[in-house]
mmCIF file of C-alpha atoms in Angstrom:
data_model
loop_
_atom_site.group_PDB
_atom_site.id
_atom_site.type_symbol
_atom_site.label_atom_id
_atom_site.label_comp_id
_atom_site.label_asym_id
_atom_site.label_seq_id
_atom_site.Cartn_x
_atom_site.Cartn_y
_atom_site.Cartn_z
ATOM 1 C CA MET S 1 -32.091 155.584 23.625
ATOM 2 C CA MET S 2 -33.484 155.569 27.112
ATOM 3 C CA PRO S 3 -32.233 158.286 29.419
ATOM 4 C CA GLY S 4 -29.215 157.130 31.425
ATOM 5 C CA TYR S 5 -28.802 153.969 29.227
ATOM 6 C CA GLU S 6 -25.376 155.073 28.194
ATOM 7 C CA THR S 7 -24.318 155.023 31.758
ATOM 8 C CA ALA S 8 -24.907 151.264 31.836
ATOM 9 C CA LEU S 9 -22.221 150.322 29.345
ATOM 10 C CA PHE S 10 -18.721 150.425 30.709
ATOM 11 C CA HIS S 11 -15.351 149.152 29.756
ATOM 12 C CA ARG S 12 -13.742 146.488 31.870
ATOM 13 C CA SER S 13 -11.579 149.122 33.355
ATOM 14 C CA GLY S 14 -14.748 150.876 34.603
ATOM 15 C CA MET S 15 -14.626 153.575 31.966
ATOM 16 C CA PRO S 16 -17.858 154.286 29.904
ATOM 17 C CA LEU S 17 -17.881 153.046 26.227
ATOM 18 C CA SER S 18 -18.020 155.445 23.382
ATOM 19 C CA ARG S 19 -21.227 155.739 21.286
ATOM 20 C CA SER S 20 -19.663 154.048 18.281
ATOM 21 C CA ARG S 21 -18.757 150.966 20.243
ATOM 22 C CA GLN S 22 -22.156 150.808 21.725
ATOM 23 C CA ALA S 23 -23.737 150.856 18.332
ATOM 24 C CA LEU S 24 -21.411 148.223 17.102
ATOM 25 C CA ILE S 25 -22.395 145.852 19.952
ATOM 26 C CA LEU S 26 -26.055 146.341 19.157
ATOM 27 C CA LEU S 27 -25.633 145.754 15.395
ATOM 28 C CA VAL S 28 -23.784 142.427 15.782
ATOM 29 C CA PRO S 29 -26.878 140.330 16.890
ATOM 30 C CA VAL S 30 -28.966 141.952 14.102
ATOM 31 C CA ALA S 31 -26.418 140.993 11.504
ATOM 32 C CA LEU S 32 -26.251 137.383 12.666
ATOM 33 C CA THR S 33 -30.038 137.083 12.490
ATOM 34 C CA LEU S 34 -30.085 138.384 8.954
ATOM 35 C CA LEU S 35 -27.311 135.955 7.969
ATOM 36 C CA LEU S 36 -29.207 132.950 9.244
ATOM 37 C CA VAL S 37 -32.320 134.045 7.329
ATOM 38 C CA LEU S 38 -30.363 134.383 4.085
ATOM 39 C CA VAL S 39 -28.616 131.006 4.270
ATOM 40 C CA GLN S 40 -31.697 128.901 5.283
ATOM 41 C CA PRO S 41 -32.607 126.147 2.645
ATOM 42 C CA THR S 42 -35.477 126.875 0.318
ATOM 43 C CA HIS S 43 -36.809 123.161 0.421
ATOM 44 C CA LYS S 44 -37.622 121.035 3.416
ATOM 45 C CA PRO S 45 -35.489 117.849 3.673
ATOM 46 C CA GLU S 46 -37.157 114.537 2.823
ATOM 47 C CA LEU S 47 -36.518 111.237 4.665
ATOM 48 C CA ARG S 48 -35.264 108.510 2.389
ATOM 49 C CA ALA S 49 -36.922 105.074 2.704
ATOM 50 C CA LEU S 50 -34.676 102.384 3.985
ATOM 51 C CA ALA S 51 -33.569 99.869 1.451
ATOM 52 C CA PRO S 52 -35.184 96.433 1.815
ATOM 53 C CA SER S 53 -33.166 94.042 4.025
ATOM 54 C CA PRO S 54 -32.360 90.522 2.961
ATOM 55 C CA VAL S 55 -33.878 87.994 5.444
ATOM 56 C CA PRO S 56 -33.593 84.187 5.474
ATOM 57 C CA VAL S 57 -37.060 82.502 5.208
ATOM 58 C CA SER S 58 -38.365 79.011 5.467
ATOM 59 C CA PRO S 59 -41.799 77.588 4.846
ATOM 60 C CA ALA S 60 -43.925 76.186 7.815
ATOM 61 C CA GLN S 61 -44.279 72.485 7.138
ATOM 62 C CA ARG S 62 -45.889 69.366 8.576
ATOM 63 C CA VAL S 63 -43.588 66.644 9.818
ATOM 64 C CA ASP S 64 -43.498 63.707 12.181
ATOM 65 C CA LEU S 65 -41.558 64.370 15.356
ATOM 66 C CA TYR S 66 -40.214 61.841 17.882
ATOM 67 C CA PRO S 67 -39.455 63.792 21.030
ATOM 68 C CA GLU S 68 -37.147 62.671 23.757
ATOM 69 C CA VAL S 69 -36.485 63.917 27.257
ATOM 70 C CA GLN S 70 -33.350 63.525 29.370
ATOM 71 C CA VAL S 71 -33.905 62.356 32.965
ATOM 72 C CA SER S 72 -31.235 62.313 35.643
ATOM 73 C CA GLY S 73 -31.015 59.438 38.068
ATOM 74 C CA HIS S 74 -28.657 57.223 39.852
ATOM 75 C CA LEU S 75 -27.545 53.570 39.675
ATOM 76 C CA GLN S 76 -28.546 51.247 42.435
ATOM 77 C CA PRO S 77 -28.391 47.452 42.967
ATOM 78 C CA ALA S 78 -31.199 45.600 41.216
ATOM 79 C CA ARG S 79 -31.707 43.509 44.356
ATOM 80 C CA ARG S 80 -30.989 44.533 47.892
ATOM 81 C CA ALA S 81 -31.880 42.363 50.900
ATOM 82 C CA TRP S 82 -31.490 42.558 54.635
ATOM 83 C CA LEU S 83 -30.794 38.944 55.846
ATOM 84 C CA ARG S 84 -32.176 37.989 59.242
ATOM 85 C CA PHE S 85 -32.170 34.869 61.338
ATOM 86 C CA GLU S 86 -35.599 33.229 61.734
ATOM 87 C CA VAL S 87 -34.364 31.705 65.028
ATOM 88 C CA GLU S 88 -32.529 33.118 68.008
ATOM 89 C CA GLY S 89 -29.204 32.126 69.501
ATOM 90 C CA MET S 90 -25.530 32.947 69.983
ATOM 91 C CA VAL S 91 -23.431 33.724 66.877
ATOM 92 C CA ALA S 92 -20.778 31.005 66.620
ATOM 93 C CA GLU S 93 -19.137 31.971 63.277
ATOM 94 C CA ARG S 94 -18.857 35.042 61.070
ATOM 95 C CA ARG S 95 -17.582 33.912 57.659
ATOM 96 C CA VAL S 96 -17.858 37.052 55.496
ATOM 97 C CA GLU S 97 -16.896 40.692 55.415
ATOM 98 C CA PRO S 98 -18.298 43.704 53.498
ATOM 99 C CA GLY S 99 -17.315 43.723 49.853
ATOM 100 C CA GLN S 100 -17.003 40.004 49.627
ATOM 101 C CA VAL S 101 -18.627 38.317 46.510
ATOM 102 C CA LEU S 102 -20.877 35.387 47.206
ATOM 103 C CA ALA S 103 -22.706 32.765 45.260
ATOM 104 C CA ALA S 104 -26.272 31.751 46.026
ATOM 105 C CA GLY S 105 -26.283 29.474 49.025
ATOM 106 C CA ASP S 106 -22.963 30.622 50.487
ATOM 107 C CA VAL S 107 -22.750 30.895 54.302
ATOM 108 C CA LEU S 108 -22.556 34.293 55.966
ATOM 109 C CA LEU S 109 -23.191 33.579 59.710
ATOM 110 C CA VAL S 110 -23.725 30.531 61.884
ATOM 111 C CA LEU S 111 -25.493 30.276 65.250
ATOM 112 C CA ASP S 112 -24.754 27.828 68.067
ATOM 113 C CA ASP S 113 -27.112 24.936 67.055
ATOM 114 C CA ARG S 114 -26.767 22.482 69.893
ATOM 115 C CA ASP S 115 -30.273 23.057 71.289
ATOM 116 C CA TYR S 116 -31.786 22.814 67.873
ATOM 117 C CA ARG S 117 -29.973 19.507 67.206
ATOM 118 C CA ASP S 118 -31.462 18.157 70.447
ATOM 119 C CA ALA S 119 -34.897 19.308 69.353
ATOM 120 C CA VAL S 120 -34.450 17.331 66.153
ATOM 121 C CA ILE S 121 -33.398 14.170 68.061
ATOM 122 C CA GLN S 122 -36.446 14.554 70.364
ATOM 123 C CA ALA S 123 -38.774 14.982 67.380
ATOM 124 C CA GLN S 124 -37.277 11.958 65.655
ATOM 125 C CA ALA S 125 -37.910 9.892 68.835
ATOM 126 C CA ASP S 126 -41.490 11.127 69.124
ATOM 127 C CA LEU S 127 -42.211 10.200 65.529
ATOM 128 C CA GLN S 128 -40.750 6.735 65.893
ATOM 129 C CA GLN S 129 -42.819 6.209 69.104
ATOM 130 C CA ALA S 130 -45.996 7.288 67.315
ATOM 131 C CA GLU S 131 -45.321 4.924 64.317
ATOM 132 C CA GLN S 132 -44.620 1.997 66.659
ATOM 133 C CA ASP S 133 -47.780 2.736 68.704
ATOM 134 C CA LEU S 134 -49.858 2.678 65.534
ATOM 135 C CA GLN S 135 -48.405 -0.686 64.426
ATOM 136 C CA ARG S 136 -49.015 -2.161 67.927
ATOM 137 C CA ASP S 137 -52.616 -0.913 68.058
ATOM 138 C CA ARG S 138 -53.299 -2.402 64.554
ATOM 139 C CA LYS S 139 -52.082 -5.755 65.758
ATOM 140 C CA LEU S 140 -54.031 -5.584 69.061
ATOM 141 C CA LEU S 141 -57.165 -4.589 67.125
ATOM 142 C CA LYS S 142 -56.908 -7.737 65.055
ATOM 143 C CA LEU S 143 -56.614 -9.829 68.225
ATOM 144 C CA ALA S 144 -59.439 -7.913 69.854
ATOM 145 C CA GLU S 145 -61.734 -8.598 66.875
ATOM 146 C CA ARG S 146 -60.926 -12.307 67.026
ATOM 147 C CA SER S 147 -61.483 -12.452 70.817
ATOM 148 C CA ARG S 148 -64.765 -10.594 70.438
ATOM 149 C CA LYS S 149 -65.968 -13.097 67.858
ATOM 150 C CA LEU S 150 -65.086 -16.070 70.026
ATOM 151 C CA GLN S 151 -66.848 -14.449 72.941
ATOM 152 C CA GLU S 152 -69.964 -13.840 70.821
ATOM 153 C CA GLU S 153 -70.014 -17.559 69.882
ATOM 154 C CA GLU S 154 -69.777 -18.514 73.556
ATOM 155 C CA VAL S 155 -72.629 -16.272 74.524
ATOM 156 C CA GLU S 156 -74.749 -17.681 71.686
ATOM 157 C CA ARG S 157 -73.939 -21.258 72.902
ATOM 158 C CA LEU S 158 -74.847 -20.438 76.503
ATOM 159 C CA ASN S 159 -78.091 -18.861 75.337
ATOM 160 C CA ARG S 160 -79.063 -22.221 73.796
ATOM 161 C CA LEU S 161 -78.158 -24.150 76.976
ATOM 162 C CA GLY S 162 -79.671 -21.647 79.341
ATOM 163 C CA GLU S 163 -83.178 -22.792 78.619
ATOM 164 C CA ARG S 164 -82.434 -26.239 80.151
ATOM 165 C CA SER S 165 -80.062 -25.493 82.993
ATOM 166 C CA LEU S 166 -79.855 -22.899 85.811
ATOM 167 C CA ALA S 167 -76.032 -23.139 85.758
ATOM 168 C CA SER S 168 -75.976 -22.271 82.121
ATOM 169 C CA LYS S 169 -77.869 -19.119 82.862
ATOM 170 C CA THR S 170 -75.223 -18.038 85.458
ATOM 171 C CA ARG S 171 -72.434 -18.681 82.998
ATOM 172 C CA LEU S 172 -74.366 -16.799 80.362
ATOM 173 C CA GLY S 173 -74.387 -13.633 82.533
ATOM 174 C CA ASP S 174 -70.651 -13.855 83.056
ATOM 175 C CA SER S 175 -69.977 -14.463 79.362
ATOM 176 C CA SER S 176 -72.195 -11.503 78.444
ATOM 177 C CA ALA S 177 -70.207 -9.209 80.779
ATOM 178 C CA LEU S 178 -66.911 -10.441 79.270
ATOM 179 C CA LEU S 179 -68.341 -9.814 75.732
ATOM 180 C CA ALA S 180 -69.039 -6.260 76.720
ATOM 181 C CA GLN S 181 -65.383 -5.787 77.845
ATOM 182 C CA ARG S 182 -64.208 -7.277 74.537
ATOM 183 C CA LEU S 183 -66.440 -4.848 72.600
ATOM 184 C CA SER S 184 -65.124 -1.879 74.634
ATOM 185 C CA GLU S 185 -61.528 -2.828 74.159
ATOM 186 C CA GLU S 186 -62.108 -3.325 70.407
ATOM 187 C CA ALA S 187 -63.750 0.129 70.127
ATOM 188 C CA ARG S 188 -60.778 1.671 71.990
ATOM 189 C CA LEU S 189 -58.217 0.070 69.745
ATOM 190 C CA ARG S 190 -60.265 0.891 66.627
ATOM 191 C CA SER S 191 -60.309 4.586 67.606
ATOM 192 C CA SER S 192 -56.637 4.504 68.313
ATOM 193 C CA VAL S 193 -55.881 3.010 64.979
ATOM 194 C CA THR S 194 -58.200 5.473 63.189
ATOM 195 C CA THR S 195 -56.462 8.520 64.810
ATOM 196 C CA GLY S 196 -53.046 6.978 64.660
ATOM 197 C CA PRO S 197 -52.057 8.413 61.237
ATOM 198 C CA GLN S 198 -52.922 11.892 62.478
ATOM 199 C CA ARG S 199 -50.603 11.426 65.516
ATOM 200 C CA VAL S 200 -47.875 10.228 63.167
ATOM 201 C CA ALA S 201 -48.358 13.199 60.834
ATOM 202 C CA SER S 202 -48.256 15.600 63.800
ATOM 203 C CA ARG S 203 -45.023 14.073 65.021
ATOM 204 C CA ARG S 204 -43.638 14.190 61.473
ATOM 205 C CA ALA S 205 -44.532 17.846 61.211
ATOM 206 C CA ALA S 206 -42.857 18.591 64.505
ATOM 207 C CA LEU S 207 -39.665 16.845 63.158
ATOM 208 C CA ASP S 208 -39.792 18.782 59.936
ATOM 209 C CA ARG S 209 -40.116 22.063 61.966
ATOM 210 C CA ALA S 210 -37.201 21.055 64.172
ATOM 211 C CA GLN S 211 -35.042 20.337 61.147
ATOM 212 C CA ARG S 212 -35.938 23.618 59.517
ATOM 213 C CA ASN S 213 -35.087 25.482 62.700
ATOM 214 C CA LEU S 214 -31.669 23.622 62.666
ATOM 215 C CA GLU S 215 -31.108 24.735 59.138
ATOM 216 C CA ARG S 216 -32.079 28.263 60.036
ATOM 217 C CA CYS S 217 -29.110 28.452 62.372
ATOM 218 C CA THR S 218 -27.011 28.912 59.221
ATOM 219 C CA LEU S 219 -27.569 32.250 57.369
ATOM 220 C CA ARG S 220 -27.069 31.719 53.614
ATOM 221 C CA ALA S 221 -27.106 34.106 50.621
ATOM 222 C CA PRO S 222 -30.492 33.836 48.846
ATOM 223 C CA PHE S 223 -28.924 35.108 45.590
ATOM 224 C CA ALA S 224 -25.553 35.730 44.085
ATOM 225 C CA GLY S 225 -24.180 39.158 45.041
ATOM 226 C CA ARG S 226 -21.821 41.215 47.230
ATOM 227 C CA VAL S 227 -21.905 41.705 51.024
ATOM 228 C CA ASN S 228 -22.707 45.339 51.760
ATOM 229 C CA GLN S 229 -22.980 45.221 55.619
ATOM 230 C CA VAL S 230 -22.455 42.759 58.466
ATOM 231 C CA LEU S 231 -23.960 43.829 61.779
ATOM 232 C CA LEU S 232 -23.166 40.808 63.949
ATOM 233 C CA GLU S 233 -19.903 39.467 65.363
ATOM 234 C CA ALA S 234 -19.055 36.069 66.790
ATOM 235 C CA GLY S 235 -20.382 35.971 70.334
ATOM 236 C CA ASP S 236 -23.233 38.383 69.736
ATOM 237 C CA TYR S 237 -26.772 37.264 70.568
ATOM 238 C CA ALA S 238 -28.955 37.261 67.477
ATOM 239 C CA ALA S 239 -32.660 37.779 68.170
ATOM 240 C CA ARG S 240 -35.353 36.487 65.876
ATOM 241 C CA ASN S 241 -35.897 38.780 62.808
ATOM 242 C CA GLN S 242 -32.954 41.002 63.783
ATOM 243 C CA LYS S 243 -30.986 42.530 60.884
ATOM 244 C CA ALA S 244 -27.821 40.515 60.520
ATOM 245 C CA ALA S 245 -26.269 41.332 57.105
ATOM 246 C CA GLN S 246 -27.131 43.145 53.887
ATOM 247 C CA LEU S 247 -26.590 41.582 50.419
ATOM 248 C CA ILE S 248 -26.698 43.490 47.126
ATOM 249 C CA SER S 249 -26.660 42.127 43.618
ATOM 250 C CA GLU S 250 -24.034 43.141 41.136
ATOM 251 C CA GLN S 251 -26.717 43.786 38.547
ATOM 252 C CA LEU S 252 -27.614 47.490 38.521
ATOM 253 C CA ASP S 253 -30.734 49.443 37.852
ATOM 254 C CA PHE S 254 -31.103 53.093 36.795
ATOM 255 C CA SER S 255 -33.646 54.636 39.201
ATOM 256 C CA ALA S 256 -35.420 58.008 38.726
ATOM 257 C CA GLN S 257 -38.672 59.834 39.163
ATOM 258 C CA VAL S 258 -40.522 60.971 36.029
ATOM 259 C CA ARG S 259 -43.569 62.954 35.174
ATOM 260 C CA GLY S 260 -46.867 61.505 33.979
ATOM 261 C CA ALA S 261 -46.315 62.080 30.255
ATOM 262 C CA GLU S 262 -42.972 60.329 30.434
ATOM 263 C CA ALA S 263 -44.308 57.439 32.461
ATOM 264 C CA ARG S 264 -47.229 56.911 30.054
ATOM 265 C CA ALA S 265 -44.878 56.682 27.116
ATOM 266 C CA LEU S 266 -42.846 53.786 28.631
ATOM 267 C CA THR S 267 -43.665 50.118 28.394
ATOM 268 C CA LEU S 268 -42.134 47.163 30.216
ATOM 269 C CA GLY S 269 -39.361 45.571 28.133
ATOM 270 C CA GLN S 270 -38.681 48.786 26.121
ATOM 271 C CA GLN S 271 -35.078 49.647 25.267
ATOM 272 C CA VAL S 272 -33.778 52.977 26.488
ATOM 273 C CA THR S 273 -30.308 54.621 26.169
ATOM 274 C CA VAL S 274 -28.564 55.431 29.499
ATOM 275 C CA SER S 275 -25.333 57.351 29.701
ATOM 276 C CA VAL S 276 -22.962 56.857 32.666
ATOM 277 C CA GLU S 277 -19.822 59.057 32.778
ATOM 278 C CA GLY S 278 -19.409 59.104 29.014
ATOM 279 C CA HIS S 279 -20.392 55.492 28.404
ATOM 280 C CA SER S 280 -23.766 54.656 26.752
ATOM 281 C CA TYR S 281 -25.699 51.482 27.453
ATOM 282 C CA GLN S 282 -28.970 49.952 26.171
ATOM 283 C CA ALA S 283 -31.130 49.462 29.247
ATOM 284 C CA THR S 284 -34.436 47.658 29.630
ATOM 285 C CA VAL S 285 -37.527 49.078 31.278
ATOM 286 C CA THR S 286 -38.263 46.785 34.208
ATOM 287 C CA ALA S 287 -40.692 48.795 36.338
ATOM 288 C CA VAL S 288 -42.931 51.915 35.924
ATOM 289 C CA GLN S 289 -45.111 53.024 38.860
ATOM 290 C CA PRO S 290 -48.626 53.530 37.426
ATOM 291 C CA ASP S 291 -50.032 55.605 40.342
ATOM 292 C CA PRO S 292 -47.938 58.688 41.158
ATOM 293 C CA ASP S 293 -46.605 59.605 44.504
ATOM 294 C CA PRO S 294 -49.269 61.655 46.276
ATOM 295 C CA LYS S 295 -46.654 64.187 47.526
ATOM 296 C CA THR S 296 -44.472 64.734 44.430
ATOM 297 C CA PHE S 297 -46.940 63.559 41.779
ATOM 298 C CA THR S 298 -44.043 61.747 40.028
ATOM 299 C CA HIS S 299 -43.734 58.096 38.956
ATOM 300 C CA ALA S 300 -40.949 55.862 40.049
ATOM 301 C CA MET S 301 -39.197 53.898 37.252
ATOM 302 C CA ARG S 302 -36.298 51.438 36.936
ATOM 303 C CA LEU S 303 -34.151 50.510 33.941
ATOM 304 C CA ARG S 304 -32.065 47.311 34.037
ATOM 305 C CA LEU S 305 -28.497 47.905 32.835
ATOM 306 C CA PRO S 306 -26.264 45.282 31.254
ATOM 307 C CA PRO S 307 -23.712 43.526 33.547
ATOM 308 C CA ALA S 308 -20.855 45.622 32.048
ATOM 309 C CA GLU S 309 -21.783 48.504 34.316
ATOM 310 C CA THR S 310 -20.801 47.882 37.958
ATOM 311 C CA ARG S 311 -20.671 51.246 39.668
ATOM 312 C CA PRO S 312 -23.635 51.558 42.155
ATOM 313 C CA GLY S 313 -24.393 55.119 43.195
ATOM 314 C CA ALA S 314 -23.092 56.699 39.955
ATOM 315 C CA VAL S 315 -25.108 59.525 38.444
ATOM 316 C CA ALA S 316 -26.601 58.664 35.036
ATOM 317 C CA VAL S 317 -28.780 60.256 32.379
ATOM 318 C CA ALA S 318 -31.499 58.392 30.458
ATOM 319 C CA ARG S 319 -32.997 59.467 27.127
ATOM 320 C CA LEU S 320 -36.664 58.606 27.361
ATOM 321 C CA PRO S 321 -38.828 58.647 24.263
ATOM 322 C CA LEU S 322 -42.144 60.525 24.495
ATOM 323 C CA GLN S 323 -45.283 60.062 22.510
ATOM 324 C CA ALA S 324 -44.727 60.666 18.834
ATOM 325 C CA LEU S 325 -46.181 63.781 17.222
ATOM 326 C CA LYS S 326 -47.638 62.908 13.790
ATOM 327 C CA GLN S 327 -47.947 65.537 11.029
ATOM 328 C CA VAL S 328 -47.653 68.571 13.223
ATOM 329 C CA LEU S 329 -46.896 72.108 11.819
ATOM 330 C CA VAL S 330 -43.412 73.276 12.678
ATOM 331 C CA VAL S 331 -41.103 76.230 12.170
ATOM 332 C CA PRO S 332 -37.491 76.693 13.325
ATOM 333 C CA ALA S 333 -37.376 77.672 16.963
ATOM 334 C CA THR S 334 -35.364 80.754 16.102
ATOM 335 C CA ALA S 335 -38.326 82.083 14.091
ATOM 336 C CA VAL S 336 -40.447 82.650 17.214
ATOM 337 C CA LEU S 337 -40.441 86.087 18.923
ATOM 338 C CA LEU S 338 -41.602 86.193 22.501
ATOM 339 C CA ASP S 339 -42.890 89.689 23.306
ATOM 340 C CA GLU S 340 -45.431 91.151 25.716
ATOM 341 C CA GLY S 341 -46.400 87.767 26.996
ATOM 342 C CA GLY S 342 -47.228 86.407 23.553
ATOM 343 C CA ALA S 343 -45.568 84.433 20.781
ATOM 344 C CA PHE S 344 -45.165 85.840 17.216
ATOM 345 C CA VAL S 345 -43.612 85.017 13.895
ATOM 346 C CA PHE S 346 -42.832 87.272 10.932
ATOM 347 C CA ARG S 347 -44.591 86.056 7.754
ATOM 348 C CA VAL S 348 -43.391 87.356 4.404
ATOM 349 C CA GLN S 349 -46.288 88.591 2.197
ATOM 350 C CA ASP S 350 -45.617 90.573 -0.982
ATOM 351 C CA GLU S 351 -42.039 91.337 0.058
ATOM 352 C CA HIS S 352 -43.217 92.817 3.396
ATOM 353 C CA LEU S 353 -43.347 91.453 6.918
ATOM 354 C CA GLN S 354 -46.444 90.607 8.823
ATOM 355 C CA ARG S 355 -46.202 90.096 12.499
ATOM 356 C CA VAL S 356 -48.495 87.117 13.248
ATOM 357 C CA ALA S 357 -49.512 85.900 16.724
ATOM 358 C CA VAL S 358 -49.270 82.148 17.070
ATOM 359 C CA GLN S 359 -50.065 79.460 19.667
ATOM 360 C CA LEU S 360 -47.086 77.321 20.560
ATOM 361 C CA GLY S 361 -46.924 73.595 21.166
ATOM 362 C CA ALA S 362 -44.067 71.436 22.162
ATOM 363 C CA ARG S 363 -40.434 72.173 21.172
ATOM 364 C CA VAL S 364 -38.450 69.238 19.871
ATOM 365 C CA ASP S 365 -34.694 70.076 19.454
ATOM 366 C CA GLN S 366 -34.672 73.014 17.040
ATOM 367 C CA GLN S 367 -38.244 72.574 15.821
ATOM 368 C CA GLN S 368 -41.128 74.541 17.338
ATOM 369 C CA VAL S 369 -44.652 73.134 16.963
ATOM 370 C CA ILE S 370 -47.283 75.721 15.959
ATOM 371 C CA VAL S 371 -50.751 74.835 17.236
ATOM 372 C CA ALA S 372 -52.649 77.771 15.774
ATOM 373 C CA GLY S 373 -52.160 81.063 13.978
ATOM 374 C CA LEU S 374 -50.142 79.965 10.915
ATOM 375 C CA GLU S 375 -50.983 77.968 7.828
ATOM 376 C CA GLU S 376 -48.845 75.296 6.202
ATOM 377 C CA GLY S 377 -46.463 76.633 3.566
ATOM 378 C CA ALA S 378 -46.280 80.199 4.917
ATOM 379 C CA ARG S 379 -42.887 81.695 4.610
ATOM 380 C CA VAL S 380 -41.484 82.931 7.927
ATOM 381 C CA VAL S 381 -38.264 84.648 8.827
ATOM 382 C CA VAL S 382 -36.057 82.205 10.705
ATOM 383 C CA ARG S 383 -33.306 84.368 12.277
ATOM 384 C CA ASP S 384 -32.714 87.682 14.034
ATOM 385 C CA VAL S 385 -36.490 88.381 14.445
ATOM 386 C CA ALA S 386 -35.993 90.687 17.387
ATOM 387 C CA ALA S 387 -34.644 93.436 15.002
ATOM 388 C CA LEU S 388 -37.648 93.284 12.667
ATOM 389 C CA ALA S 389 -40.845 95.310 12.483
ATOM 390 C CA ASP S 390 -44.296 94.853 11.134
ATOM 391 C CA GLY S 391 -44.678 96.091 7.610
ATOM 392 C CA GLN S 392 -40.938 96.218 6.935
ATOM 393 C CA ALA S 393 -39.872 95.748 3.295
ATOM 394 C CA VAL S 394 -37.547 92.731 2.924
ATOM 395 C CA ILE S 395 -35.847 90.642 0.340
ATOM 396 C CA PRO S 396 -36.687 87.029 1.209
ATOM 397 C CA GLU S 397 -33.840 84.515 0.751
ATOM 398 C CA ALA S 398 -34.451 80.790 0.970
ATOM 399 C CA LEU S 399 -32.729 79.228 3.950
ATOM 400 C CA GLN S 400 -29.920 77.025 2.823
ATOM 401 C CA THR S 401 -29.741 73.502 4.239
ATOM 402 C CA GLY S 402 -27.333 73.392 7.125
ATOM 403 C CA SER S 403 -27.247 77.147 7.606
#
């Protein structure tokens, strides 16, 4: 023992411990060490292998898939038109209000038409005058032709007498001048008769135009529908081509924007299911925009709904069929493990798992298309793949139908 060591051990009370107690304190750690050496196991423990786990498996198989996509849209009137007056004037009558149902041809607004009625009367008078002038000129032309023939005979007679008499020569000159007048009058009348039908046609066209303008003083519904807006009141001045009223049809269309693959799978006349607030309808494809919008790169489409649906503005969902996938290799979607940016499946080979990288295609409902990495007929684990490991021993169990 080192000199002065015994002075370092003291009782709690500050009194130094006796030598026997000091020896006892030193022997306790030594005894514990010997005890641990004596009780240590003679053989190293061995890790037991885990018992094989039962896993549900299903073979990869080739099937025909008919994918569909759900597209949200809204219902809108199949026809919507802003009605405008083609003439101007004061509004004399307003016969409709928003929400009113109209048949084709029903009157919405009427302009004061007195000036247009006067224009029709004036055009009728001009047409009658042109027709009467043509009839008169035809009669005068016949008289002028007869008078010209008589004058020609007189000139010919005087020519024969002129060789024997000086007086006959004088009369011949006068008759020749008169014949020239007859020819000029006949030519004028012939020209008037020739152009007369054109003048009559022009007056008739003016009358037709005046009658159309008179009819345009009445604004009528071009198709059966419901009044949506009326912008003019009685007493307002309606300018030409000014918006007067809006008419919408009660037939509705489903309108939406779709991607290129969805647009290419649609054909005009095709039947598509549309759901509106729990009700399903068979709608008909009426329009598909072939060239996409340059800003959104989507295609506008419309589906015509049956007359039973009458709620414009309602939100609806359409189930659009996509291009069919023929004889593609599929596995259940739950068999795919997405890890580290890749896709994997666990293939069962000799009661052990093999983690296989695969290339995915489209997913259709609960079926996942495998493009590459897996062969037809390979058995793959279909559930709880996140808890599995490569090389793990398993007991494959065939997946029961409906499980």
